[in-house]
C-alpha positions as a printed NumPy array, in Angstrom:
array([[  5.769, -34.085,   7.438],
       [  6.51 , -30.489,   8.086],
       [  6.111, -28.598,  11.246],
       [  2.677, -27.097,  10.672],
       [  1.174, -30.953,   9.952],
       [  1.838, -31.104,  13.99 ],
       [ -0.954, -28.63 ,  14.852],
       [ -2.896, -31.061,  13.286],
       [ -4.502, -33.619,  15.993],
       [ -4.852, -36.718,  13.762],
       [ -1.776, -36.405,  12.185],
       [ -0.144, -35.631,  16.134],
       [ -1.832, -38.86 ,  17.694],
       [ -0.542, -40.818,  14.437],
       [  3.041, -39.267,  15.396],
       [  2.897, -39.761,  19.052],
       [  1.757, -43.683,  18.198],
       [  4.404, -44.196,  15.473],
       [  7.344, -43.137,  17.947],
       [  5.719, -45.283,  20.776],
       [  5.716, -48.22 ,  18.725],
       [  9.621, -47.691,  18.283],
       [  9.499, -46.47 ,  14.664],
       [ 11.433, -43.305,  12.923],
       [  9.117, -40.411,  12.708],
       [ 10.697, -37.066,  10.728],
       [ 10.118, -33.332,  10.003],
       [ 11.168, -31.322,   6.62 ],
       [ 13.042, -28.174,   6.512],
       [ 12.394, -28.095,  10.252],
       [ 13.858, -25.105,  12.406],
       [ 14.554, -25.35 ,  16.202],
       [ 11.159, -24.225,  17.292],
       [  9.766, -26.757,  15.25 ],
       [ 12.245, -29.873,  16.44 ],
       [ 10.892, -29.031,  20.14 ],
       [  7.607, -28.854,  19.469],
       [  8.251, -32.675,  17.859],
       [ 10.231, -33.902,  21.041],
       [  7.296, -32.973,  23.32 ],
       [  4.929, -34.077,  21.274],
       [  6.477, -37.571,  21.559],
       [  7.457, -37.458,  25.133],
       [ 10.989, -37.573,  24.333],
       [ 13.343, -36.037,  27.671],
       [ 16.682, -35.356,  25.438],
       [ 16.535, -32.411,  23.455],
       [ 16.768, -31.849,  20.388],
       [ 19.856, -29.491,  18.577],
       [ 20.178, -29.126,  15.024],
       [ 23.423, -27.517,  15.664],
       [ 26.302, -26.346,  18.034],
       [ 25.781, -22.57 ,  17.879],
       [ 22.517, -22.123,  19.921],
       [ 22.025, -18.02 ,  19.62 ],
       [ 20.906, -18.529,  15.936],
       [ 17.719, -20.433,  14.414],
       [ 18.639, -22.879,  12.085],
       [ 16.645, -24.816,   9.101],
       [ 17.467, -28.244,   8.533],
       [ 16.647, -30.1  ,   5.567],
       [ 15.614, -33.135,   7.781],
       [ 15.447, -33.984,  11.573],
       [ 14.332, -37.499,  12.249],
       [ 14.426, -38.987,  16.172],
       [ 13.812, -43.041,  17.243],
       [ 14.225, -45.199,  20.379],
       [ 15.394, -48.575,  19.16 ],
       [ 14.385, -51.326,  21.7  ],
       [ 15.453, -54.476,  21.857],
       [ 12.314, -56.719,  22.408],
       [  9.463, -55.327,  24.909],
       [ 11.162, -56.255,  28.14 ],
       [ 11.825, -52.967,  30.483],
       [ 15.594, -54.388,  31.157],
       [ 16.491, -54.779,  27.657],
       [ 18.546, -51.55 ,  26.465],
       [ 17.245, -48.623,  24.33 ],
       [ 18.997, -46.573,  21.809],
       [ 17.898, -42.982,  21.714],
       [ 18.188, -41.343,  17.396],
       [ 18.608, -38.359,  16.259],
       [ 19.718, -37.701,  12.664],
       [ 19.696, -34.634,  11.464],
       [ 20.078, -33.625,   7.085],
       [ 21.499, -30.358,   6.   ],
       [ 20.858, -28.949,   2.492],
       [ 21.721, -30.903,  -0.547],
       [ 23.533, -29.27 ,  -3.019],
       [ 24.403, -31.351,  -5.397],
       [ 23.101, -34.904,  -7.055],
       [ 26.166, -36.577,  -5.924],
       [ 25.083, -35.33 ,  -2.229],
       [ 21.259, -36.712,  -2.705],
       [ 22.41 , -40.198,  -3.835],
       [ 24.329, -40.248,  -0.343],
       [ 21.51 , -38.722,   1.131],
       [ 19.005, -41.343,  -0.372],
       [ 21.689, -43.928,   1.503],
       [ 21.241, -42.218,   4.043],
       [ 17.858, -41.686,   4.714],
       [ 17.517, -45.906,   4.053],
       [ 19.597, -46.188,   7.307],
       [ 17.726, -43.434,   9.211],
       [ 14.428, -45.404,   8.93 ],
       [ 15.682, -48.943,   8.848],
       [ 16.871, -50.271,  12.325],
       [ 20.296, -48.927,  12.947],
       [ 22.99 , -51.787,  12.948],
       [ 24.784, -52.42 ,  16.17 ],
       [ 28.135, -53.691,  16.049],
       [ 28.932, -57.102,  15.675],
       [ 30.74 , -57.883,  19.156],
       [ 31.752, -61.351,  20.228],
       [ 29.64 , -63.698,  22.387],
       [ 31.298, -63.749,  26.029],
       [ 31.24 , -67.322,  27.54 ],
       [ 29.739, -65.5  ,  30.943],
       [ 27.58 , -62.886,  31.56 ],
       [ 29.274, -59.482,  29.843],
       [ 30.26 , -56.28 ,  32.429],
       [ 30.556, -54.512,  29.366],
       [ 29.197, -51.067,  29.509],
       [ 28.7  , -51.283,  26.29 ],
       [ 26.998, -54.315,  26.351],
       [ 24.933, -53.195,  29.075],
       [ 23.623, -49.74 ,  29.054],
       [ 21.135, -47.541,  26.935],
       [ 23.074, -45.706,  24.251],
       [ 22.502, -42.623,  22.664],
       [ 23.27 , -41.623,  18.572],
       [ 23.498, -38.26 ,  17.148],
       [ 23.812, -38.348,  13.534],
       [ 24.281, -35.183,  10.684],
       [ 25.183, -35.26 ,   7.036],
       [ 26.226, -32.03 ,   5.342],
       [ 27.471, -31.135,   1.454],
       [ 28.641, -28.873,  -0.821],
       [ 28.289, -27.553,  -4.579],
       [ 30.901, -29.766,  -5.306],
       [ 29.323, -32.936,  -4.347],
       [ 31.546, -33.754,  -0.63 ],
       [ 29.776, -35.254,   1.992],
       [ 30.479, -34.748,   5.51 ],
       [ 29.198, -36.7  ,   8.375],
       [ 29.448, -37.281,  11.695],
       [ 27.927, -39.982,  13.812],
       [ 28.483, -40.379,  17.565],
       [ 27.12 , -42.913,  19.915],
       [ 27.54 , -42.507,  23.668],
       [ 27.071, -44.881,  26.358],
       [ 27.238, -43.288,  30.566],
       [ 27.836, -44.751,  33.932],
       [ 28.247, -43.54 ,  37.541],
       [ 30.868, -44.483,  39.862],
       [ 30.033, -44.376,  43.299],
       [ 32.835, -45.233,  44.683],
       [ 34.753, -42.199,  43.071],
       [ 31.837, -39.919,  42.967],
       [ 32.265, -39.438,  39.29 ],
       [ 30.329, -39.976,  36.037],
       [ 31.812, -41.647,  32.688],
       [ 30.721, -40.538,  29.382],
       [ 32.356, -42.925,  26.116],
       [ 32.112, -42.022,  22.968],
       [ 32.37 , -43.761,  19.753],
       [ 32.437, -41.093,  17.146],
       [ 32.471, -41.41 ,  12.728],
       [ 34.033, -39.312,  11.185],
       [ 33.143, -39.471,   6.993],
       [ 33.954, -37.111,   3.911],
       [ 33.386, -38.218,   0.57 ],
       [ 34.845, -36.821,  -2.619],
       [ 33.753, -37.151,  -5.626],
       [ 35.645, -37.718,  -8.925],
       [ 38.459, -35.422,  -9.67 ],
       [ 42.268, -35.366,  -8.911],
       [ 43.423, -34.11 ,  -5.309],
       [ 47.243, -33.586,  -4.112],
       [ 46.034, -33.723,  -0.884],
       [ 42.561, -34.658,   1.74 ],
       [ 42.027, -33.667,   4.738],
       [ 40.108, -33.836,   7.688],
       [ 39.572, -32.624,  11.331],
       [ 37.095, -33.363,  14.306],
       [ 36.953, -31.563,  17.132],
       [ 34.443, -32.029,  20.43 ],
       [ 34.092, -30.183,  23.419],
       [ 32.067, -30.571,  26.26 ],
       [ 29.532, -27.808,  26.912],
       [ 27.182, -28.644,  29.935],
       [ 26.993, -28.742,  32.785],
       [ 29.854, -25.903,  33.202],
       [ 33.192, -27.95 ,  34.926],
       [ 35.655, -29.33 ,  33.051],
       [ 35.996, -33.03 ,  32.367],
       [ 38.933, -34.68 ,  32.093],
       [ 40.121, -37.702,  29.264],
       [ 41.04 , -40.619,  30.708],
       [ 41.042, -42.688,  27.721],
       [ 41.344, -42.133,  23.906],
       [ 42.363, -43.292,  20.412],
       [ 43.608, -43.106,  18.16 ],
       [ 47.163, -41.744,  18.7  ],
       [ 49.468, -39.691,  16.732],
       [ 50.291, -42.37 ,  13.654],
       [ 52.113, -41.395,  10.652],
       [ 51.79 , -42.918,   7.06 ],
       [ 48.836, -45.633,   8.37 ],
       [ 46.621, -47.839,   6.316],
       [ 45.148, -49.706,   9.079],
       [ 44.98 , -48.3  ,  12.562],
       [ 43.232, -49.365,  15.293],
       [ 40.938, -47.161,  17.891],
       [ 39.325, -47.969,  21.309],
       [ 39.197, -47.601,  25.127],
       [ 40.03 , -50.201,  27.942],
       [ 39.06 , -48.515,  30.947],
       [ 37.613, -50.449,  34.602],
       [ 35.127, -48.731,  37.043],
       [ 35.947, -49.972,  40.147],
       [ 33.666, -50.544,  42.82 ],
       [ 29.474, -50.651,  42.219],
       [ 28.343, -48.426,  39.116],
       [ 24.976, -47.627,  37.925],
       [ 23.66 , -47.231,  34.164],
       [ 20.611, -46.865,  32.804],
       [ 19.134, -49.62 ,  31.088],
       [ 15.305, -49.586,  29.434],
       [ 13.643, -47.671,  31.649],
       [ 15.78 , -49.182,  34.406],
       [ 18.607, -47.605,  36.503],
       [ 20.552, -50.335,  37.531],
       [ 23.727, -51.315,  38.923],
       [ 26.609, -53.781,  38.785],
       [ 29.516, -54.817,  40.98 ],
       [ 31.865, -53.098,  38.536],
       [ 32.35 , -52.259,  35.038],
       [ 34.256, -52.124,  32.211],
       [ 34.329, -50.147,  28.798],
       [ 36.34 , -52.108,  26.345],
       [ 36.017, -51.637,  23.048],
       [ 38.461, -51.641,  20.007],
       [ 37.766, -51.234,  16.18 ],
       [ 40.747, -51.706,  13.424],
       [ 40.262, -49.544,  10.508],
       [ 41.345, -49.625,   6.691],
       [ 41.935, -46.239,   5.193],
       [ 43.839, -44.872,   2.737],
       [ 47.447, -43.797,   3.795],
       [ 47.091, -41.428,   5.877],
       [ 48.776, -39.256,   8.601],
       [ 47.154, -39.125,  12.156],
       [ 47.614, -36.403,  14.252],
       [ 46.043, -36.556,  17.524],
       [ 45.859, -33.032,  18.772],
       [ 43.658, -32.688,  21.491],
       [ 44.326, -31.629,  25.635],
       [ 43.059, -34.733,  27.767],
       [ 43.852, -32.701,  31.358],
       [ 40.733, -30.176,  29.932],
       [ 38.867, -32.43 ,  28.011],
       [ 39.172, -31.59 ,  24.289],
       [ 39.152, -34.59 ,  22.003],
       [ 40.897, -33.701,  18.242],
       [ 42.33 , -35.047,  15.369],
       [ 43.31 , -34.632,  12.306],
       [ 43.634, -36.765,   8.933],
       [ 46.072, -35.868,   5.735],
       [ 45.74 , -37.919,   2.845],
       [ 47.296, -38.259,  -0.032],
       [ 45.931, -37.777,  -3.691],
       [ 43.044, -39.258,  -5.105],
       [ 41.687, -39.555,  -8.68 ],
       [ 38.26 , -41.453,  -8.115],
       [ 34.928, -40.846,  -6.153],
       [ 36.532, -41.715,  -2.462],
       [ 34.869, -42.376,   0.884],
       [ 36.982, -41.739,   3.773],
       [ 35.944, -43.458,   7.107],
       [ 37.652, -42.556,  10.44 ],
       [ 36.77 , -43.834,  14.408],
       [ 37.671, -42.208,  17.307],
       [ 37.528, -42.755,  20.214],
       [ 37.443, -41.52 ,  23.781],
       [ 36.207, -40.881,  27.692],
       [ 35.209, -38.139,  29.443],
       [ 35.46 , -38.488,  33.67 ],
       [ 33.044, -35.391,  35.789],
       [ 33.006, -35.199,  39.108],
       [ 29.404, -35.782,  40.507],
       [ 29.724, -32.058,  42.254],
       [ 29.119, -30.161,  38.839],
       [ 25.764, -30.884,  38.321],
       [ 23.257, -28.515,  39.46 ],
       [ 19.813, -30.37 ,  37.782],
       [ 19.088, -33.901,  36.825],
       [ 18.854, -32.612,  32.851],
       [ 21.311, -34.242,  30.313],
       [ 25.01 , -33.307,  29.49 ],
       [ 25.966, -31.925,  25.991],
       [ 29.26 , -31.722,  24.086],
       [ 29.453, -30.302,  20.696],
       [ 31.221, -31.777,  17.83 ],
       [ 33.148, -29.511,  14.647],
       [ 33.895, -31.626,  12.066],
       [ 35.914, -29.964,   8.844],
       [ 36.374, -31.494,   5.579],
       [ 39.278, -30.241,   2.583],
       [ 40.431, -31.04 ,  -0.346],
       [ 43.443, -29.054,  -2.223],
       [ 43.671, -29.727,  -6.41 ],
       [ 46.517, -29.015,  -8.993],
       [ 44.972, -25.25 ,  -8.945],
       [ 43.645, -24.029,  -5.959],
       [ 42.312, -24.979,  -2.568],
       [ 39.045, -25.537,  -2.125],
       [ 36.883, -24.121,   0.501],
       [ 36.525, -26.313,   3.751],
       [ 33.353, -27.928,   4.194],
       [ 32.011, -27.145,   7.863],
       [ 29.32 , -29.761,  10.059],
       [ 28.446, -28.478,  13.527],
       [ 26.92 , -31.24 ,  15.775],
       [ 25.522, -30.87 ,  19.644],
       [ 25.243, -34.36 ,  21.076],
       [ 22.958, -34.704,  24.166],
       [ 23.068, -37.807,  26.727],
       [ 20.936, -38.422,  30.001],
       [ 22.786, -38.658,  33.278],
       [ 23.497, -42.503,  34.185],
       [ 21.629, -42.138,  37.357],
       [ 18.806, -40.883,  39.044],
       [ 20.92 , -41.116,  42.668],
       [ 24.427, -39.741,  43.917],
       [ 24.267, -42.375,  46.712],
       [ 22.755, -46.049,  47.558],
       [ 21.176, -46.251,  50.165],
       [ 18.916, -49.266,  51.532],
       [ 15.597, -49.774,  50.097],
       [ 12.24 , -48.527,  50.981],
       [  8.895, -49.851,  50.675],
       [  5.906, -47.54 ,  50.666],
       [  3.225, -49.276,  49.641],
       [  1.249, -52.111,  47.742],
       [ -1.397, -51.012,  45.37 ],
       [ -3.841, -53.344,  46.798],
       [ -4.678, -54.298,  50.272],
       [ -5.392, -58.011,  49.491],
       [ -4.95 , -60.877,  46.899],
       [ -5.454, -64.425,  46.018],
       [ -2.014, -66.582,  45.345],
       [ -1.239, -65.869,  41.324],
       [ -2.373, -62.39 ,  41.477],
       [  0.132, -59.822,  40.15 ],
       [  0.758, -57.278,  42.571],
       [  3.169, -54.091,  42.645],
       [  5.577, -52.965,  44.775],
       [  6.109, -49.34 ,  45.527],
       [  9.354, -47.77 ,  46.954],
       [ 12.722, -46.763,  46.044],
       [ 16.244, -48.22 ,  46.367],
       [ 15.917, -51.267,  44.175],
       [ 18.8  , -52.082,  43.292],
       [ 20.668, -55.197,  43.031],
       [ 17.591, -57.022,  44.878],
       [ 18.738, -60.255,  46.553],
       [ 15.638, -61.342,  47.618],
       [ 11.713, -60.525,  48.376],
       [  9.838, -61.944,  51.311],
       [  5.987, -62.04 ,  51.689],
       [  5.227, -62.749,  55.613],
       [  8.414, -63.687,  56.021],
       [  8.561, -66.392,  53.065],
       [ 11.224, -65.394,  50.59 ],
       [  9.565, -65.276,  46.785],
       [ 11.266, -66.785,  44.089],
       [ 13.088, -64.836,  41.519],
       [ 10.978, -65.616,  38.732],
       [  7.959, -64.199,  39.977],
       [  9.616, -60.332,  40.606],
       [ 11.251, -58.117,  38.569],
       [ 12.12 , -54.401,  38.925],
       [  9.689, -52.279,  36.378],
       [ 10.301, -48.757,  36.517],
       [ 13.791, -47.214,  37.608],
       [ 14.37 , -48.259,  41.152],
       [ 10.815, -47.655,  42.527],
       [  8.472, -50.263,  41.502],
       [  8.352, -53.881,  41.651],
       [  5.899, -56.111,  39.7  ],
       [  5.388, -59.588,  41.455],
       [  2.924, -62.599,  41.212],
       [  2.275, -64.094,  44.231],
       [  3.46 , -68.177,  44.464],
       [  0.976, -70.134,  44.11 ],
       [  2.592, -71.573,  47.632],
       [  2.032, -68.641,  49.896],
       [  0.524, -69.563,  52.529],
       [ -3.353, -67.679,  53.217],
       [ -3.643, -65.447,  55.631],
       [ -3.636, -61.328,  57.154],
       [ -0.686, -58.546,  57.315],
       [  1.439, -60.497,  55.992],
       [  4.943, -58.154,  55.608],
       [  6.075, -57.136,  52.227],
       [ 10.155, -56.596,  52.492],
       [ 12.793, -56.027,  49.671],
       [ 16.055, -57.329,  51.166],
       [ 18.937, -55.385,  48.969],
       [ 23.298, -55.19 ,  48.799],
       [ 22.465, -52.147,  50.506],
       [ 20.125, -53.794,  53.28 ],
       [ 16.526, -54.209,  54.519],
       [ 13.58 , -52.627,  53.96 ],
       [ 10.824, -51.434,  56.476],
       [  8.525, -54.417,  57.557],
       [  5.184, -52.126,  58.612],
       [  3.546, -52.145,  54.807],
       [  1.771, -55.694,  54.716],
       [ -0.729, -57.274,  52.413],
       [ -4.079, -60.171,  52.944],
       [ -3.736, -63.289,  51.391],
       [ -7.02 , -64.645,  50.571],
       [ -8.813, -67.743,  48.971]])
């Protein structure tokens, strides 16, 4: 659809219904204006950026957006799309495109990881994730595209957020004879203002490589929150592990980037090629803020410049350019824990099986719920919306009777006793 079909209202409910239901909905040769009109339709709180340089409007050929969830549960994590489709040039350039366009509306493939014997602190494993995906060419039929995916969490402890990111970086050239291929990625954090440091990142410098590996190993000590569904959550400690080995032609690695401020760089040299090549590259890396630098509760942004060139028998050729701005959502509504709160019940009475909900805030690793002073069993409660409401059915057990106490014990202690609730026949 275009951006006019969205001052349309039957074609806007169909949108707002499509994205709901967790499938991909798109706009053609969509412009900035039109891309935010399309997130608030949908109720989508990321923004949308069809490029770095924000002082100029730009088309796009496509901009398509999708939260992947995994089953309906609220815990169960969510991967926030967006894929964005420069102009096509070239036929070479719409065959990628046509692949892909297939992955932009199919589910998007998470990585195979191994099954852990015991419950996974992975961050990765645990948290909402966020993609940001754009695919540029050129009259001479090279693609360029970058992918990144970014997971978050908060350290309390150290008062300091942790962004990883798993970036792609892919140029593909089509038939002809090159002396040499290269390519270069470069990201940058943008907001909020502060500088961030890198505490972790790969690859290194490598020379001559045909397989190279690329990951993080990094552990947040102490309790760290995440978001997860529509869940912030936390855990007794984290980790971001994550490794991924890599064929490529031989090739010269260059890291080139300044960890102490936060840039993240490299830089590829191949060798020659005389066939239609695809060139895949990982990186990988983590950014550490202090909690102090935000001023709003609105996501973070770094942008992403991403160069591809080849060099023939004759000439160079001209570099083929992809700006990217990638935008992520804070891992945590809170700076602090603090022990929980319960405001209310939203009604005043109930028969034993009734579903009831719990209103408050500081729910966060919950060890128990008592009812008149009779602790509920876990099956029958679960956290439903960030840290402020519970859902719970009342045990079929409980014994009848008036103001009886509703109490969230937490890590963090327990809650006021004066909101109570009848049990009835």
């Amino acid at each position: 659809m275009t951006g006019k079909d969205l001052a349309n209202p039957a074609i806007a409910k169909f949108v707002q219904n499509a994205y709901a239901a967790g499938l991909t909905v798109a706009l053609v040769d969509a412009n900035d204006e039109e891309a935010e009109r399309l997130r608030v339709l949908v109720g989508r709180d990321l923004p949308i950026f069809l490029s770095d340089d924000t002082t100029n409007s730009l088309t796009v050929a496509m901009v398509a957006i999708r939260e992947d969830v995994a089953g309906n549960c609220c815990s169960n994590r969510r991967l926030h799309r967006t894929h964005i489709l420069g102009e096509l040039t070239s036929q070479r350039a719409e065959r990628r495109a046509a692949q892909w366009l297939k992955a932009v509306f199919n589910k998007w493939p998470e990585a195979v990881r191994p099954i852990a014997e015991s419950p996974s602190d992975d961050l990765v494993d645990l948290a909402n994730s966020t993609l940001t995906d754009k695919i540029v060419s050129d009259q001479r039929g090279r693609v360029l595209q970058i992918v990144n995916t970014t997971w978050a969490a908060r350290s309390f402890q150290s008062q300091v957020d942790y962004y990883y990111v798993q970036q792609w970086l892919t140029f593909r050239t089509p038939k002809f004879t090159y002396l040499l291929q290269g390519e270069k990625t470069t990201n940058s954090w943008v907001s909020p203002s502060g500088t961030p440091i890198t505490v972790e990142f790969g690859p290194g410098t490598t020379e001559n490589a045909t397989t190279y590996s690329s990951g993080v190993n990094f552990n947040i000590g102490g309790v760290a929150g995440y978001n997860k569904g529509a869940i912030a959550t936390v855990n007794g400690g984290v980790t971001i592990s994550n490794s991924t080995s890599t064929t490529v032609p031989q090739t010269n690695i260059k890291y080139t980037g300044n960890p102490q401020y936060g840039t993240n760089e490299w830089e590829y040299l191949s060798q020659k090629s005389k066939k239609e090549t695809t060139y895949a590259y990982t990186q990988n890396w983590i950014w550490a803020i202090p909690l102090n630098v935000y001023s709003s509760n609105d996501p973070v942004t770094f942008s992403t410049r991403a160069v591809g060139a080849t060099e023939c028998v004759c000439k160079i050729d001209p570099e083929i350019v992809l700006s990217l701005s990638s935008s992520v959502p804070q891992p945590f509504n809170h700076t602090q824990l603090g022990p929980p709160t319960v405001e209310g019940v939203d009604r005043s009475q109930a028969k034993p099986g009734s579903a009831i909900t719990i209103t408050g805030s500081n729910f966060y690793q919950i060890n128990g719920v008592l009812l008149g002073g009779t602790p509920v069993n876990t099956a029958n409660y679960e956290v439903v919306e960030s840290d402020t409401k519970i859902k719970l059915i009342i045990p079929g057990s409980q014994p009848i009777g008036p103001s009886q106490s509703v109490v969230v014990n937490t890590q963090e202690g327990i809650s006021n006793t004066n909101v109570t609730i009848d049990i009835i026949n």
